[in-house]
Short mmCIF file of C-alpha atoms and ligand atoms in Angstrom, two decimals:
data_model
loop_
_atom_site.label_atom_id
_atom_site.label_comp_id
_atom_site.label_asym_id
_atom_site.label_seq_id
_atom_site.Cartn_x
_atom_site.Cartn_y
_atom_site.Cartn_z
CA MET A 1 11.08 99.38 57.95
CA GLN A 2 11.54 102.81 59.55
CA ARG A 3 14.63 104.76 58.61
CA ILE A 4 16.17 107.42 60.84
CA VAL A 5 19.11 109.36 59.44
CA ILE A 6 21.20 111.66 61.61
CA LEU A 7 23.30 114.30 59.81
CA GLY A 8 26.43 115.06 61.94
CA GLY A 9 28.13 112.84 64.43
CA GLY A 10 29.41 115.57 66.81
CA THR A 11 28.05 116.30 70.26
CA ALA A 12 24.34 116.37 69.42
CA GLY A 13 24.37 113.69 66.68
CA THR A 14 26.17 111.20 68.91
CA ILE A 15 23.84 111.84 71.88
CA MET A 16 20.80 111.40 69.65
CA ALA A 17 22.15 108.20 68.05
CA ASN A 18 22.64 106.69 71.50
CA ARG A 19 19.27 107.81 72.87
CA LEU A 20 17.38 106.63 69.76
CA ALA A 21 19.23 103.31 69.69
CA HIS A 22 18.29 102.77 73.34
CA LEU A 23 14.61 103.69 72.83
CA ASN A 24 14.30 101.54 69.70
CA ARG A 25 16.54 98.62 70.67
CA SER A 26 13.87 96.00 69.98
CA ALA A 27 12.93 97.39 66.56
CA LEU A 28 16.61 97.71 65.59
CA ARG A 29 17.31 94.15 66.73
CA ALA A 30 14.29 92.84 64.79
CA GLY A 31 15.40 94.60 61.61
CA GLN A 32 12.27 96.85 61.64
CA MET A 33 14.33 100.04 61.93
CA GLU A 34 17.55 101.37 60.43
CA LEU A 35 19.56 104.10 62.22
CA THR A 36 22.29 105.80 60.22
CA VAL A 37 24.77 108.53 61.26
CA VAL A 38 26.51 110.57 58.60
CA ASP A 39 29.69 112.52 59.28
CA ARG A 40 32.44 113.51 56.91
CA ASP A 41 35.35 112.65 59.26
CA ASP A 42 36.16 110.35 62.20
CA SER A 43 37.74 112.89 64.64
CA HIS A 44 35.50 114.00 67.49
CA VAL A 45 36.95 117.07 69.10
CA TYR A 46 35.95 117.97 72.68
CA GLN A 47 35.43 121.63 71.77
CA PRO A 48 35.21 123.12 75.31
CA GLY A 49 38.85 121.99 75.75
CA LEU A 50 39.99 124.25 72.86
CA LEU A 51 39.87 127.14 75.37
CA PHE A 52 42.73 125.65 77.34
CA ILE A 53 45.06 124.73 74.43
CA PRO A 54 46.42 128.26 73.85
CA PHE A 55 47.52 128.42 77.49
CA GLY A 56 49.31 125.03 77.33
CA LYS A 57 46.86 123.21 79.63
CA TYR A 58 45.72 120.61 77.07
CA THR A 59 47.25 119.05 74.00
CA ALA A 60 45.40 117.90 70.90
CA GLN A 61 45.66 114.29 72.17
CA ASP A 62 43.69 115.25 75.26
CA LEU A 63 40.70 116.41 73.18
CA VAL A 64 40.35 114.22 70.09
CA LYS A 65 38.83 110.67 69.90
CA PRO A 66 37.48 108.53 67.11
CA ARG A 67 33.81 109.36 66.49
CA GLN A 68 32.93 105.74 65.82
CA ASP A 69 33.89 104.63 69.36
CA TYR A 70 30.96 106.68 70.69
CA PHE A 71 28.26 105.58 68.24
CA PRO A 72 25.92 102.79 69.27
CA SER A 73 26.79 99.41 67.70
CA ALA A 74 23.25 99.28 66.21
CA ALA A 75 23.85 102.38 64.11
CA LYS A 76 25.37 102.38 60.65
CA TYR A 77 28.13 105.04 60.17
CA VAL A 78 28.40 106.63 56.74
CA ARG A 79 31.63 108.57 56.52
CA GLU A 80 30.84 111.14 53.86
CA GLY A 81 29.90 114.74 53.28
CA VAL A 82 26.28 115.75 52.82
CA ASP A 83 25.55 117.67 49.66
CA HIS A 84 21.94 118.58 50.25
CA VAL A 85 18.58 117.46 51.53
CA ASP A 86 15.75 116.88 49.08
CA ILE A 87 12.85 117.74 51.44
CA ASP A 88 10.04 116.77 49.06
CA GLY A 89 11.75 113.50 48.10
CA ARG A 90 12.59 112.68 51.77
CA THR A 91 16.15 111.87 50.80
CA VAL A 92 19.67 113.06 51.71
CA VAL A 93 22.01 113.43 48.72
CA LEU A 94 25.66 112.76 49.70
CA GLU A 95 28.68 114.34 48.03
CA SER A 96 29.30 111.01 46.19
CA GLY A 97 25.85 111.26 44.67
CA GLN A 98 24.50 108.41 46.80
CA HIS A 99 20.98 108.87 48.23
CA LEU A 100 19.88 108.06 51.80
CA ASP A 101 16.08 107.87 52.12
CA TYR A 102 14.54 108.69 55.48
CA ASP A 103 11.29 108.62 57.44
CA VAL A 104 12.82 110.85 60.10
CA LEU A 105 15.84 113.11 59.54
CA VAL A 106 17.74 114.59 62.49
CA ILE A 107 19.96 117.55 61.52
CA ALA A 108 22.88 117.83 63.99
CA SER A 109 25.42 119.33 61.71
CA GLY A 110 26.52 122.13 64.13
CA CYS A 111 28.08 125.33 62.94
CA HIS A 112 31.57 126.49 62.05
CA VAL A 113 33.70 129.66 61.97
CA ALA A 114 33.79 131.47 58.60
CA PRO A 115 36.79 133.87 58.78
CA GLU A 116 36.43 134.40 55.03
CA GLU A 117 33.22 136.37 55.69
CA THR A 118 35.19 139.31 57.15
CA ASP A 119 37.15 141.47 54.80
CA GLY A 120 40.89 141.03 55.27
CA MET A 121 40.70 138.43 58.05
CA LEU A 122 42.42 135.69 56.01
CA GLY A 123 44.83 138.25 54.48
CA PRO A 124 48.37 139.13 55.68
CA GLY A 125 48.72 138.31 59.36
CA TRP A 126 46.43 135.29 59.48
CA ARG A 127 48.00 132.88 61.92
CA GLU A 128 50.90 135.36 62.42
CA ASN A 129 49.21 138.10 64.46
CA VAL A 130 45.57 137.11 63.80
CA PHE A 131 44.32 133.88 65.37
CA ASP A 132 41.15 132.07 66.30
CA PHE A 133 40.89 129.40 69.04
CA TYR A 134 37.53 127.89 67.97
CA THR A 135 39.34 125.39 65.70
CA LEU A 136 41.99 122.88 66.76
CA ASP A 137 44.49 124.25 64.22
CA GLY A 138 43.81 127.77 65.37
CA ALA A 139 44.15 126.95 69.08
CA LEU A 140 47.45 125.14 68.46
CA ALA A 141 48.86 128.05 66.40
CA LEU A 142 47.78 130.53 69.09
CA ARG A 143 49.55 128.56 71.76
CA LYS A 144 52.88 129.16 70.00
CA ALA A 145 52.10 132.85 69.56
CA LEU A 146 51.11 133.39 73.19
CA ALA A 147 54.18 131.55 74.47
CA LYS A 148 56.47 134.08 72.75
CA PHE A 149 54.32 137.23 73.03
CA PRO A 150 56.63 139.90 74.42
CA GLY A 151 53.84 142.23 75.48
CA GLY A 152 51.73 144.80 73.70
CA ARG A 153 48.01 145.02 72.94
CA LEU A 154 46.00 141.79 72.87
CA VAL A 155 42.54 142.24 71.38
CA VAL A 156 39.83 139.60 71.87
CA ASN A 157 37.09 140.29 69.30
CA ILE A 158 33.71 138.77 68.62
CA SER A 159 32.92 139.56 64.97
CA GLU A 160 29.22 138.90 65.08
CA MET A 161 26.57 136.98 67.08
CA PRO A 162 25.53 134.20 67.28
CA ILE A 163 28.63 132.21 68.24
CA LYS A 164 29.23 128.88 69.96
CA CYS A 165 29.51 129.10 73.74
CA PRO A 166 29.07 132.91 73.95
CA VAL A 167 31.07 133.01 77.22
CA ALA A 168 34.21 131.37 75.76
CA PRO A 169 35.66 134.71 74.51
CA LEU A 170 35.35 136.20 78.01
CA GLU A 171 36.92 133.09 79.51
CA PHE A 172 39.77 133.50 77.05
CA ALA A 173 40.34 137.11 78.22
CA PHE A 174 40.27 135.99 81.93
CA LEU A 175 42.71 133.18 81.24
CA ALA A 176 44.98 135.49 79.26
CA ASP A 177 45.12 137.82 82.29
CA ALA A 178 46.10 134.91 84.50
CA PHE A 179 48.58 133.58 81.96
CA PHE A 180 50.45 136.87 81.59
CA ASN A 181 50.43 137.29 85.37
CA GLU A 182 52.10 133.91 85.69
CA ARG A 183 54.62 134.86 82.99
CA GLY A 184 55.33 138.00 84.95
CA ILE A 185 54.53 140.33 82.06
CA ARG A 186 50.96 141.34 82.81
CA ASN A 187 52.00 144.99 83.19
CA LYS A 188 53.27 144.93 79.59
CA VAL A 189 50.00 143.57 78.15
CA ASP A 190 46.91 145.67 77.47
CA ILE A 191 43.96 143.33 77.08
CA GLN A 192 40.92 144.69 75.17
CA PHE A 193 37.62 142.87 74.83
CA VAL A 194 35.84 144.15 71.72
CA THR A 195 32.25 143.05 71.21
CA PRO A 196 29.24 143.91 69.06
CA LEU A 197 27.01 143.65 72.17
CA ASP A 198 26.10 146.62 74.41
CA GLY A 199 27.55 144.82 77.44
CA CYS A 200 30.07 142.02 77.96
CA PHE A 201 27.22 139.46 78.00
CA THR A 202 23.71 139.28 76.59
CA LYS A 203 21.71 139.41 79.87
CA PRO A 204 21.79 142.34 82.43
CA ILE A 205 22.48 140.55 85.75
CA ALA A 206 25.31 138.42 84.32
CA THR A 207 26.64 141.43 82.44
CA HIS A 208 26.86 143.29 85.69
CA GLU A 209 28.79 140.50 87.47
CA LEU A 210 31.10 139.86 84.57
CA SER A 211 31.87 143.56 83.94
CA HIS A 212 32.96 143.75 87.57
CA LEU A 213 35.42 140.89 86.98
CA LEU A 214 36.71 142.57 83.78
CA GLN A 215 37.44 145.75 85.73
CA GLU A 216 39.16 143.82 88.50
CA LYS A 217 41.41 142.09 85.95
CA ARG A 218 42.13 145.34 84.06
CA ILE A 219 40.51 144.16 80.83
CA ASN A 220 39.11 147.07 78.82
CA LEU A 221 35.76 146.76 77.19
CA VAL A 222 34.89 148.16 73.77
CA LEU A 223 31.12 147.85 73.09
CA GLU A 224 28.81 147.93 70.09
CA PHE A 225 31.79 147.35 67.77
CA ASN A 226 30.53 145.66 64.58
CA THR A 227 33.68 144.42 62.86
CA SER A 228 33.92 145.32 59.18
CA ARG A 229 37.55 144.68 58.39
CA VAL A 230 40.79 143.29 59.71
CA ASP A 231 44.11 144.69 58.57
CA GLY A 232 46.72 142.25 59.86
CA ALA A 233 49.67 144.03 58.18
CA ALA A 234 48.84 147.32 59.89
CA GLY A 235 47.49 145.60 63.03
CA VAL A 236 44.14 147.35 62.99
CA LEU A 237 40.54 146.17 63.51
CA GLU A 238 37.84 148.36 61.94
CA SER A 239 34.10 148.67 62.61
CA TRP A 240 31.28 149.60 60.18
CA ASP A 241 30.86 152.98 61.98
CA GLY A 242 34.49 153.86 61.23
CA ARG A 243 36.15 153.13 64.62
CA GLN A 244 39.59 151.55 64.72
CA VAL A 245 41.20 149.36 67.38
CA PRO A 246 44.91 148.77 66.96
CA PHE A 247 46.34 145.43 68.01
CA ASP A 248 49.64 143.53 68.31
CA LEU A 249 47.84 140.20 68.63
CA LEU A 250 44.23 139.69 67.55
CA VAL A 251 42.25 136.72 68.91
CA THR A 252 39.13 136.68 66.74
CA ILE A 253 35.94 134.79 67.10
CA PRO A 254 34.95 134.93 63.43
CA VAL A 255 31.41 134.94 62.03
CA HIS A 256 29.66 131.60 62.55
CA LYS A 257 27.63 129.79 59.93
CA GLY A 258 25.55 126.63 59.83
CA ALA A 259 26.56 123.76 57.48
CA ASP A 260 26.88 124.67 53.78
CA PHE A 261 24.48 121.89 52.79
CA VAL A 262 21.73 123.64 54.66
CA GLY A 263 22.09 126.61 52.20
CA ARG A 264 21.89 124.16 49.30
CA SER A 265 18.63 122.61 50.61
CA ALA A 266 15.75 124.80 49.49
CA GLY A 267 13.63 126.17 52.34
CA LEU A 268 15.66 124.59 55.15
CA GLY A 269 17.76 127.45 56.61
CA ASP A 270 18.15 131.12 57.18
CA ASP A 271 20.70 133.44 55.61
CA LEU A 272 23.50 132.14 57.85
CA ASN A 273 22.52 128.49 57.10
CA PHE A 274 21.02 127.93 60.53
CA VAL A 275 18.04 125.61 60.28
CA ARG A 276 14.69 127.23 60.95
CA THR A 277 13.38 125.29 63.97
CA ASP A 278 10.42 125.42 66.34
CA PRO A 279 12.08 126.48 69.63
CA LYS A 280 9.92 124.19 71.81
CA THR A 281 9.43 120.97 69.78
CA LEU A 282 12.68 121.15 67.86
CA GLN A 283 10.88 120.22 64.67
CA SER A 284 12.13 121.93 61.50
CA LEU A 285 9.76 124.57 60.09
CA ALA A 286 10.45 123.16 56.61
CA SER A 287 9.09 119.66 57.13
CA PRO A 288 7.42 117.64 59.93
CA ALA A 289 9.79 114.73 59.27
CA ILE A 290 12.87 116.82 59.95
CA PHE A 291 14.12 117.53 63.53
CA VAL A 292 17.02 119.74 64.52
CA ILE A 293 19.38 119.76 67.50
CA GLY A 294 22.45 121.51 68.74
CA ASP A 295 24.28 124.39 67.10
CA ALA A 296 22.53 123.73 63.76
CA THR A 297 19.27 125.25 64.92
CA ASN A 298 18.25 128.91 64.83
CA VAL A 299 16.51 128.67 68.25
CA PRO A 300 17.36 131.54 70.63
CA ALA A 301 19.22 129.23 73.07
CA SER A 302 23.00 129.24 73.60
CA LYS A 303 25.04 127.20 71.17
CA ALA A 304 26.44 124.83 73.80
CA GLY A 305 27.02 121.16 74.46
CA SER A 306 24.86 121.39 77.60
CA VAL A 307 22.00 122.77 75.44
CA ALA A 308 22.37 119.88 72.95
CA HIS A 309 22.18 117.49 75.88
CA PHE A 310 19.01 119.09 77.35
CA GLU A 311 17.43 119.25 73.87
CA SER A 312 18.05 115.51 73.39
CA GLU A 313 15.98 114.78 76.51
CA VAL A 314 13.04 116.45 74.75
CA LEU A 315 13.80 115.53 71.18
CA ALA A 316 14.27 111.76 71.49
CA PRO A 317 10.81 111.17 72.98
CA ASN A 318 9.31 113.61 70.42
CA ILE A 319 10.73 111.57 67.58
CA GLN A 320 9.20 108.46 69.16
CA ARG A 321 5.84 110.28 69.26
CA PHE A 322 6.22 111.33 65.66
CA LEU A 323 6.92 107.72 64.60
CA GLN A 324 3.82 106.57 66.57
CA LYS A 325 1.76 109.37 64.97
CA GLN A 326 1.15 111.07 68.32
CA PRO A 327 1.23 114.84 68.87
CA LEU A 328 4.66 116.35 69.81
CA ARG A 329 5.30 117.90 73.21
CA ALA A 330 6.36 121.58 73.06
CA ASN A 331 8.49 121.47 76.18
CA PHE A 332 12.07 122.50 75.40
CA ASP A 333 12.58 125.64 77.60
CA GLY A 334 16.01 126.72 76.21
CA HIS A 335 17.87 125.42 79.31
CA ALA A 336 21.62 126.19 79.24
CA ASN A 337 24.24 125.55 81.88
CA CYS A 338 27.80 126.84 81.47
CA PHE A 339 30.89 127.18 83.61
CA ILE A 340 32.86 130.38 83.01
CA GLU A 341 36.54 129.90 83.78
CA THR A 342 37.96 133.07 85.38
CA GLY A 343 41.63 132.08 85.94
CA HIS A 344 43.64 131.19 88.99
CA ALA A 345 41.69 127.90 89.39
CA LYS A 346 38.30 129.60 89.79
CA ALA A 347 35.11 129.67 87.72
CA LEU A 348 31.60 130.95 87.72
CA LEU A 349 28.52 128.99 86.80
CA ILE A 350 25.42 130.21 84.92
CA ASP A 351 22.10 128.35 84.55
CA PHE A 352 19.27 129.88 82.52
CA ASN A 353 16.66 129.35 79.82
CA TYR A 354 14.56 131.23 77.29
CA ASP A 355 12.65 133.12 80.02
CA VAL A 356 14.92 133.23 83.02
CA GLU A 357 18.24 135.05 82.73
CA PRO A 358 21.33 133.80 84.70
CA LEU A 359 20.61 134.56 88.38
CA PRO A 360 22.83 134.43 91.50
CA GLY A 361 22.35 131.65 94.06
CA HIS A 362 23.31 128.05 94.41
CA PHE A 363 23.30 124.97 92.17
CA PRO A 364 22.03 122.22 91.80
CA PHE A 365 20.52 122.35 95.26
CA ALA A 366 19.37 125.31 97.40
CA ALA A 367 22.51 124.86 99.46
CA GLY A 368 24.90 124.30 96.55
CA PRO A 369 27.55 122.96 96.42
CA MET A 370 28.17 125.16 93.40
CA SER A 371 27.55 128.87 93.37
CA LEU A 372 25.85 130.77 90.54
CA LEU A 373 27.38 133.91 89.15
CA LYS A 374 30.09 133.83 91.83
CA GLU A 375 33.70 132.68 91.48
CA SER A 376 34.59 129.51 93.35
CA ARG A 377 37.09 126.68 93.22
CA ILE A 378 34.40 124.02 93.14
CA ASN A 379 32.98 125.59 89.93
CA HIS A 380 36.51 125.30 88.47
CA VAL A 381 36.59 121.60 89.42
CA GLY A 382 33.17 121.25 87.76
CA LYS A 383 34.50 122.85 84.58
CA LEU A 384 37.46 120.39 84.46
CA ALA A 385 35.21 117.43 85.38
CA PHE A 386 32.92 118.29 82.48
CA ARG A 387 35.44 116.63 80.09
CA TRP A 388 34.87 113.30 81.80
CA VAL A 389 31.14 113.91 81.98
CA TYR A 390 31.13 114.72 78.26
CA TRP A 391 32.72 111.47 77.10
CA ASN A 392 31.12 109.14 79.71
CA MET A 393 27.66 110.60 80.30
CA LEU A 394 26.64 113.15 77.68
CA LEU A 395 27.69 111.37 74.52
CA PRO A 396 26.33 107.94 75.62
CA GLY A 397 23.01 109.72 76.16
CA HIS A 398 22.69 109.29 79.93
CA ASN A 399 20.72 111.75 82.02
CA ILE A 400 22.72 113.75 84.54
CA PRO A 401 21.35 113.34 88.08
CA PHE A 402 19.59 116.49 89.34
CA VAL A 403 20.38 118.45 86.17
CA GLY A 404 17.66 117.82 83.63
CA ALA A 405 16.03 119.47 80.65
CA PRO A 406 13.53 121.64 82.55
CA MET A 407 15.50 124.40 84.26
CA GLN A 408 14.85 124.51 88.03
CA MET A 409 14.41 127.74 90.07
CA ARG A 410 15.72 125.85 93.14
CA GLY A 411 18.66 127.76 94.66
CA LYS A 412 18.24 130.85 92.45
CA ARG A 413 17.43 134.34 93.73
CA ARG A 414 16.48 137.45 91.92
CA PRO A 415 18.46 140.52 93.04
CA THR A 416 16.44 143.70 93.29
CA VAL A 417 17.02 146.41 90.68
CA ALA A 418 18.42 148.63 93.45
CA ARG A 419 21.02 146.04 94.39
CA ILE A 420 22.11 145.61 90.77
CA THR A 421 22.36 149.37 90.26
CA ALA A 422 24.35 149.77 93.48
CA GLY A 423 26.59 146.94 92.38
CA ILE A 424 25.88 144.73 95.44
C1 FAD B 1 36.11 127.17 72.23
C2 FAD B 1 34.81 126.52 72.57
C3 FAD B 1 34.45 126.38 73.90
C4 FAD B 1 33.27 125.76 74.25
N1 FAD B 1 32.90 125.59 75.55
C5 FAD B 1 31.73 124.99 75.88
C6 FAD B 1 31.43 124.79 77.25
O1 FAD B 1 32.21 125.11 78.13
N2 FAD B 1 30.21 124.15 77.54
C7 FAD B 1 29.35 123.78 76.55
O2 FAD B 1 28.31 123.22 76.85
N3 FAD B 1 29.65 123.98 75.24
C8 FAD B 1 30.83 124.54 74.88
N4 FAD B 1 31.15 124.76 73.56
C9 FAD B 1 30.13 124.51 72.53
C10 FAD B 1 29.96 123.05 72.18
O3 FAD B 1 31.18 122.45 71.87
C11 FAD B 1 29.05 122.95 70.95
O4 FAD B 1 27.84 123.70 71.22
C12 FAD B 1 28.63 121.52 70.67
O5 FAD B 1 29.73 120.79 70.32
C13 FAD B 1 27.58 121.53 69.53
O6 FAD B 1 27.34 120.25 69.13
P1 FAD B 1 26.73 119.91 67.67
O7 FAD B 1 26.56 118.50 67.60
O8 FAD B 1 25.60 120.81 67.40
O9 FAD B 1 27.90 120.38 66.66
P2 FAD B 1 29.33 119.64 66.48
O10 FAD B 1 29.70 118.90 67.67
O11 FAD B 1 30.19 120.69 65.95
O12 FAD B 1 29.02 118.53 65.36
C14 FAD B 1 28.57 118.83 64.04
C15 FAD B 1 29.02 117.64 63.17
O13 FAD B 1 28.49 117.82 61.89
C16 FAD B 1 29.44 117.39 60.93
N5 FAD B 1 29.07 118.02 59.63
C17 FAD B 1 28.85 119.33 59.38
N6 FAD B 1 28.63 119.51 58.08
C18 FAD B 1 28.65 118.26 57.47
C19 FAD B 1 28.46 117.83 56.12
N7 FAD B 1 28.19 118.67 55.14
N8 FAD B 1 28.58 116.49 55.90
C20 FAD B 1 28.88 115.64 56.92
N9 FAD B 1 29.08 116.02 58.17
C21 FAD B 1 28.95 117.32 58.50
C22 FAD B 1 30.73 117.89 61.50
O14 FAD B 1 31.82 117.13 60.94
C23 FAD B 1 30.55 117.68 62.98
O15 FAD B 1 31.08 116.42 63.40
C24 FAD B 1 32.36 125.33 73.19
C25 FAD B 1 32.72 125.43 71.83
C26 FAD B 1 33.98 126.04 71.53
C27 FAD B 1 34.34 126.14 70.06
#
C-alpha cells in the first residue's frame, strides 16, 4: 500500500489531489494506494476575489465554497490542524496527536499574513484606520471603511516581500482611484503607494509600464520604505531608516509567513517558515519523499494560483516517477501568468518565468487576443472569467488549452533599452 498525504486543501492541495487521483485511479480503486488531504477547515476562499470585496463588487458568498466539494471522491479528507512533520519517521503529527504515516508527502499549506510581526500594527487603529484585504474579514471590514471615507490620505503599504500575488497591492491602488472617481471625491483623496522595492514592481520593463499608469492616475510612489512600525492612533507609518508617512486610512499588506507547523518541523523551512524547495523539481531539500507546491515553497516564483497550477503539471508526474523509482524531471521554469486590474473595466496581463521578465506583446497567440503589459477590456474580461476557470478547470486539475507549464515566447517582444528609457 502506498500512502500519499497532502497537507493543505487550498488551491495547490486541491489541484494535486485531483491530479494524483486521476493518475492513480486504478491503484486507488484496487486499494493499493491511499490518498489523504489534511486541512483544518472546510471553507475554500477564492482569494483573487478578495481584491474586489472592498469596492463592493463581490460579497463573501461569491467567494467561499466547501472544500470537500472539490476533493476527488477517492481521497480521504482529514479535517484537522497539522502540528509538525517528523521527517525521519515519515509521519505527520496532527494537533490531536494522531499520526499519519506517508510514503510521499505533498506540502501545500500556503502562507498567511502575520500583522503581529510589525510593531504596533495590531494596536490602536487596527480595523478602524488600519486594514488588510488579504483576509476575508479584513476585506469585509475595509469595504465599510471605504464606503464612508470622506477623503484624506490613503496609504497602500507592502510591509515586506515576499507576498502573495505581488501585483494585488497595485491593483488595489488602481481600483481605489477608480472607486473615488466614481464617488466623485477623487480630488479629496491623496493615494500613496509605499513599497520596500526600488520600483513599483520587481522587474524593469513591467515597472516602467506600471509607473506610467501610477502617474496617470495621480498615485504617488514612495520607494525603498522598509516598514518598522505602525502608529494607528497618530496615523503614521514609520520605516527602519526613520522616515514617516502620515495616513488617514492605511491599507497594509502585512509580512507573510509559511504555516507555523513548518517552523516546528526540524530542517523543513527557512526563517519565515517557507519550505526549502528545489525550484525545478519541487522536491523538498529536507527529504526526497517530501514535495512542495504553491505559496508554501521558497522558490523564486510568484506566490499565485496560476503558479500553483503550472507547478502541478510538473509535480504530479514527478511524484509518479518517484513512486516508480525513476529520476525526477527538473523542468519547472517558474511560469506565472497574472491579470492586473487597472480600473474602469480594463486590465493588463503579464506572463513570465524565472528567466524571462514580463514582456510586451500578445497572448496566448502571436495575434492575441489578449495584450501583454497593455491595458485592454478583454484582459479585464479574462480577469473576471478567471473565477469560473478557477473552480471549474484549475481546482479539478484540468490543463488549460494553449496555456501550459512551460512559458512560451510566442507573441512576446523585447523592447530595446533605448525605447524603455525614452518611455515608448
Ligand atoms: C488579495 C489576493 C489576490 C490574489 N490574486 C491572484 C490572482 O489574481 N491570480 C493568481 O493566480 N493568484 C492570486 N492570488 C494568490 C493565490 O490565491 C494563492 O497564490 C493561492 O491560493 C495559493 O495556493 P496554496 O494552495 O499554496 O495556498 P492556499 O490556497 O492558501 O491553501 C493553503 C491551505 O493550507 C491550510 N493549512 C495551513 N496550515 C495548516 C495547518 N497547520 N493545518 C491544516 N491545514 C493548514 C489552509 O487552511 C489552506 O486551506 C491572490 C491572493 C490574494 C490574497
